[in-house]
Coordinates of C-alpha atoms in Angstrom, one line a residue:
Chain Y
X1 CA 31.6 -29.2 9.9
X2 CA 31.6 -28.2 13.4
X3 CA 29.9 -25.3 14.8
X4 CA 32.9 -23.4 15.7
X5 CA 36.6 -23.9 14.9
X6 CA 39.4 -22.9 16.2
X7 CA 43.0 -23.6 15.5
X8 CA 44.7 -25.8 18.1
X9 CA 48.0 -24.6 17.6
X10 CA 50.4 -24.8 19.9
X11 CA 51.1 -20.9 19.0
X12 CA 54.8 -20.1 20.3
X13 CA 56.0 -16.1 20.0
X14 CA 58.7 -14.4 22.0
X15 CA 57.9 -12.4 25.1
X16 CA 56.3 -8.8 23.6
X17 CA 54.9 -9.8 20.8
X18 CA 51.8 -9.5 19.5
X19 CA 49.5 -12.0 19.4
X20 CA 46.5 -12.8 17.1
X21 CA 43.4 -15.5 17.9
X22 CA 41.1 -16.7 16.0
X23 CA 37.6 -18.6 15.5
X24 CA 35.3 -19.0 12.9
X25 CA 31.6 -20.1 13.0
X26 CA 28.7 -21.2 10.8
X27 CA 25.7 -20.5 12.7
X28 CA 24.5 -16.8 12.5
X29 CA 22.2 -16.8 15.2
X30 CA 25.1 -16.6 17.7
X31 CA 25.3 -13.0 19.4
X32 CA 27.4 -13.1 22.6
X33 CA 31.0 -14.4 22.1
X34 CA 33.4 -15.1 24.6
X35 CA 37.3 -15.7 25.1
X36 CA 37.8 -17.8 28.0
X37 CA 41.7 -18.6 29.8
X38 CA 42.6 -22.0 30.7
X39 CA 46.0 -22.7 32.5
X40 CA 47.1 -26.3 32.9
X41 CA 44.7 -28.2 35.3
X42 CA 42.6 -25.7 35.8
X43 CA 38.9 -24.6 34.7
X44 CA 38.1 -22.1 32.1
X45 CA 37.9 -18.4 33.0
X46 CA 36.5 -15.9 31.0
X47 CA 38.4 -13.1 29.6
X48 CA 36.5 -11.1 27.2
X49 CA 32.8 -11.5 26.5
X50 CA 31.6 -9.5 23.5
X51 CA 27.7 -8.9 22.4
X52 CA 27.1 -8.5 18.8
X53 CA 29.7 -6.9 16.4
X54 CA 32.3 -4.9 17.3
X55 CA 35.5 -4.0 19.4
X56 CA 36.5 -4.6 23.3
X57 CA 39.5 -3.4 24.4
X58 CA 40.6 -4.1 28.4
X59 CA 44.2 -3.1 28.9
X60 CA 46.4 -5.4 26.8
X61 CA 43.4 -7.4 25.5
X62 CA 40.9 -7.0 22.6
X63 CA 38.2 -9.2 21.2
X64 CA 37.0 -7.7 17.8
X65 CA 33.6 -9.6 16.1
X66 CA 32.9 -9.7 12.4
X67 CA 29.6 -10.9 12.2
X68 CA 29.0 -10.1 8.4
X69 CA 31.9 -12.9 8.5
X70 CA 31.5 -15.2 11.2
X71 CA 34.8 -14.3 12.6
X72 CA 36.4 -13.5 15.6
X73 CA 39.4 -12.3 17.0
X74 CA 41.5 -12.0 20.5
X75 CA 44.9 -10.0 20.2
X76 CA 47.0 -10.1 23.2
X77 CA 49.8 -7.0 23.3
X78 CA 52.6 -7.3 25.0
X79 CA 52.7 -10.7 25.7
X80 CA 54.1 -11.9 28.6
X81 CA 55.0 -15.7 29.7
X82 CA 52.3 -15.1 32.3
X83 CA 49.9 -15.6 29.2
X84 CA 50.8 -18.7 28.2
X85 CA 47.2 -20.9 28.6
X86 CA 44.7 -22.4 26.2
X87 CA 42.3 -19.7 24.5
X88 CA 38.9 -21.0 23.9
X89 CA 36.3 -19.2 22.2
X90 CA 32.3 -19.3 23.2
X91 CA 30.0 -18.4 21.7
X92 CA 26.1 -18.4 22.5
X93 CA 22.7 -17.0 21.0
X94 CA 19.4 -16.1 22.6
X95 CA 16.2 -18.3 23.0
X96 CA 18.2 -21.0 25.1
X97 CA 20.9 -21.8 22.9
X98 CA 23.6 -23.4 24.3
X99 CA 27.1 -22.3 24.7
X100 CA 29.0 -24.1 22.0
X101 CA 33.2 -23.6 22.6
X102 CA 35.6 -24.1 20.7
X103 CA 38.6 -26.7 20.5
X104 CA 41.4 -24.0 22.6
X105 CA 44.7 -22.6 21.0
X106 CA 47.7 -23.5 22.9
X107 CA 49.7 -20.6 23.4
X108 CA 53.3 -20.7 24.4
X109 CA 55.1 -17.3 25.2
X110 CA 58.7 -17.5 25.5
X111 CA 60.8 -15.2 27.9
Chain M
X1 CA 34.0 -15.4 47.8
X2 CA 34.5 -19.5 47.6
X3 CA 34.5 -20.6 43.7
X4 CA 32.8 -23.2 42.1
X5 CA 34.4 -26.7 43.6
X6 CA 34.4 -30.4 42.1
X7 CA 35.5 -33.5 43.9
X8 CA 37.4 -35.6 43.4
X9 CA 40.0 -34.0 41.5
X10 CA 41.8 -37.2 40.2
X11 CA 39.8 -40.5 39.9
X12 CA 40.8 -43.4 38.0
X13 CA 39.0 -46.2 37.8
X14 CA 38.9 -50.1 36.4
X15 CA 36.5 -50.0 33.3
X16 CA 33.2 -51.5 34.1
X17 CA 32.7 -49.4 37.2
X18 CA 30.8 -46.8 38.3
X19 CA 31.9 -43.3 39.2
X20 CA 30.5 -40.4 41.3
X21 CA 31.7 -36.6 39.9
X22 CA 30.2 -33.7 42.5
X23 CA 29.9 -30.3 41.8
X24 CA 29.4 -27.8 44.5
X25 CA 28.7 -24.4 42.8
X26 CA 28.5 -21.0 44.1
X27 CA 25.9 -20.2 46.3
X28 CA 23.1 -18.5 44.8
X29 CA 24.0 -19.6 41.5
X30 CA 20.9 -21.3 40.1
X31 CA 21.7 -22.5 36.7
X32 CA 25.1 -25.2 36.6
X33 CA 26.1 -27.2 33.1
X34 CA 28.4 -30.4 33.5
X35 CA 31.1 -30.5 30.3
X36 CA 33.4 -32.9 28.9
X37 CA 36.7 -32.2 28.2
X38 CA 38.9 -34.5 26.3
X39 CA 42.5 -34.0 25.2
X40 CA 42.4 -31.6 21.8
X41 CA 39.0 -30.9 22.6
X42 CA 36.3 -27.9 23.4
X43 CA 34.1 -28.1 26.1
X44 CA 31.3 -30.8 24.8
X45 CA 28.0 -30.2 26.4
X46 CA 26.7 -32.5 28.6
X47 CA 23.8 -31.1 30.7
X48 CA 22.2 -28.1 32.0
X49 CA 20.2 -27.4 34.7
X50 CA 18.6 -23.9 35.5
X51 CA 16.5 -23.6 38.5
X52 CA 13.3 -25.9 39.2
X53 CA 13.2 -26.5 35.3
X54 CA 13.2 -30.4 33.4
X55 CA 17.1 -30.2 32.9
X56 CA 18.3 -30.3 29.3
X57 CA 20.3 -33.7 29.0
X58 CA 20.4 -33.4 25.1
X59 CA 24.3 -33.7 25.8
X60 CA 24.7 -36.6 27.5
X61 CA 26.2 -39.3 25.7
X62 CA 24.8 -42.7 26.1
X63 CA 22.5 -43.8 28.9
X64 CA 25.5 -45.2 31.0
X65 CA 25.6 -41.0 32.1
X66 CA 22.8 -39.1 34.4
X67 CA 23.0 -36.1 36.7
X68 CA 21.0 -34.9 39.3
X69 CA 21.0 -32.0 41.2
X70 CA 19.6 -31.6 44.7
X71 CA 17.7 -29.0 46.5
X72 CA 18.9 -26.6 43.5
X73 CA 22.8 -27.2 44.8
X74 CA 25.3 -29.4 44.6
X75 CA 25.6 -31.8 41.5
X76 CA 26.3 -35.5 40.7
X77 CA 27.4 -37.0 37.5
X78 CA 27.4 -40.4 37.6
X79 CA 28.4 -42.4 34.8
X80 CA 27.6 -46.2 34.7
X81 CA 30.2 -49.0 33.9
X82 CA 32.9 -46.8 32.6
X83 CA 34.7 -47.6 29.4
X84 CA 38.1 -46.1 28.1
X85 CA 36.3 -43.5 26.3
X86 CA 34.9 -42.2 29.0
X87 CA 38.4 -41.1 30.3
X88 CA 38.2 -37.1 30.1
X89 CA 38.4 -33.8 32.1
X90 CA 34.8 -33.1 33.3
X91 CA 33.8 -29.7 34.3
X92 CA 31.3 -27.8 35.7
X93 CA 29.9 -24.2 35.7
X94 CA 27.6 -22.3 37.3
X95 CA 26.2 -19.5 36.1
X96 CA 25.2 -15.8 37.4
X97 CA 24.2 -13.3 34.4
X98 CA 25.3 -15.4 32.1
X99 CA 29.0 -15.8 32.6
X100 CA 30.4 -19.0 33.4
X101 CA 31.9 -19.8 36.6
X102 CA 33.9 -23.2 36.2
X103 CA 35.3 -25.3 38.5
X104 CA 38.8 -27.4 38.7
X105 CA 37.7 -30.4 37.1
X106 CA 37.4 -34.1 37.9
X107 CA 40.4 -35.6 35.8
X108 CA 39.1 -39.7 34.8
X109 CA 41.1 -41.9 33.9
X110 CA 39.2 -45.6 33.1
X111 CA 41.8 -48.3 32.9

């Protein structure tokens, strides 16, 4: 079982909908989790980066953790074709633990 | 600011050769990790460096790999008599308070 899976996809929603991303993971010592953009040929960036449980909101995104679950979540509101990219999820602990991604959702957003 | 930059950005390559991957991150930067990215696939950890530190290679896959990075700077991978495997996206990032700056990526391609 891998540390962290994620759904490849390729998600496909019409322009304004809302859109719902997911990972789950097995190791509990993981505290900071990220969402990172990838468009075609081009490097990672990150988009959200969360510490411990909870909600972050920054304008049409938010990443909500569910530690007691090993779940987490980016929604995307709104969506425009301007978002369509591979979503990976990170996710990292303290003590020198590496950042351990997972596989990317394709995302396709139709105008 | 100038980003994180890799050269070259295409290489292909007859199996059984050697390749060079460079990595110039930003400046002041002082911790860098070199991924793998294959098609499908999360970011698989290859090494990490952080400051005057032993680097942690645990990543690398077979012996054939090896980085080094000089004068805390710029990085090489070099990977030794390529194989077909070895054909994959492979980024780098540096780091500043722990976020992950990446670069373009050097796309392989062993024929």
């Amino acid at each position: 079982q891998k540390e962290v899976e994620q759904d490849p996809g390729p998600l496909s929603v019409p322009e304004g909908a809302i859109v719902s991303l997911n990972c789950t993971y097995s190791n509990s010592a993981f505290q900071y989790f990220m969402w990172y953009r990838q468009y075609s040929r081009k490097g990672p960036e990150l988009l959200m980066y969360t510490y411990s449980s909870g909600n972050k909101e920054d304008g049409r995104f938010t990443a909500q953790v569910d530690k007691s679950s090993k779940y987490i979540s980016l929604f995307i509101r709104d969506s425009q074709p301007s978002d369509s990219a591979t979503y990976l999820c990170a996710m990292s602990g303290t003590g020198g633990f590496k950042t351990i991604f997972g596989a990317g959702t394709r995302l396709f957003v139709k105008a | 600011g100038a980003g994180v930059s890799q050269s070259p950005s295409n290489k292909v390559t007859e199996k059984g050769k050697d390749v060079e991957l460079r990595c110039d991150p930003i400046s002041g930067h002082t911790a860098l990790y070199w991924y793998r990215q294959s098609l499908g696939q999360g970011l698989e950890f290859l090494i990490y460096f952080q400051g005057n530190s032993a680097p942690d290679k645990s990543g690398l896959p077979s012996d054939r790999f090896s980085a080094e990075r000089t004068g805390g700077s710029v990085s090489t991978l070099t990977i030794q008599r390529t194989q077909q495997e070895d054909s994959a996206v492979y980024l780098c990032a540096s780091i500043l308070r722990g976020e992950q700056y990446f670069g373009p990526g050097t796309r392989l391609t062993v024929t």
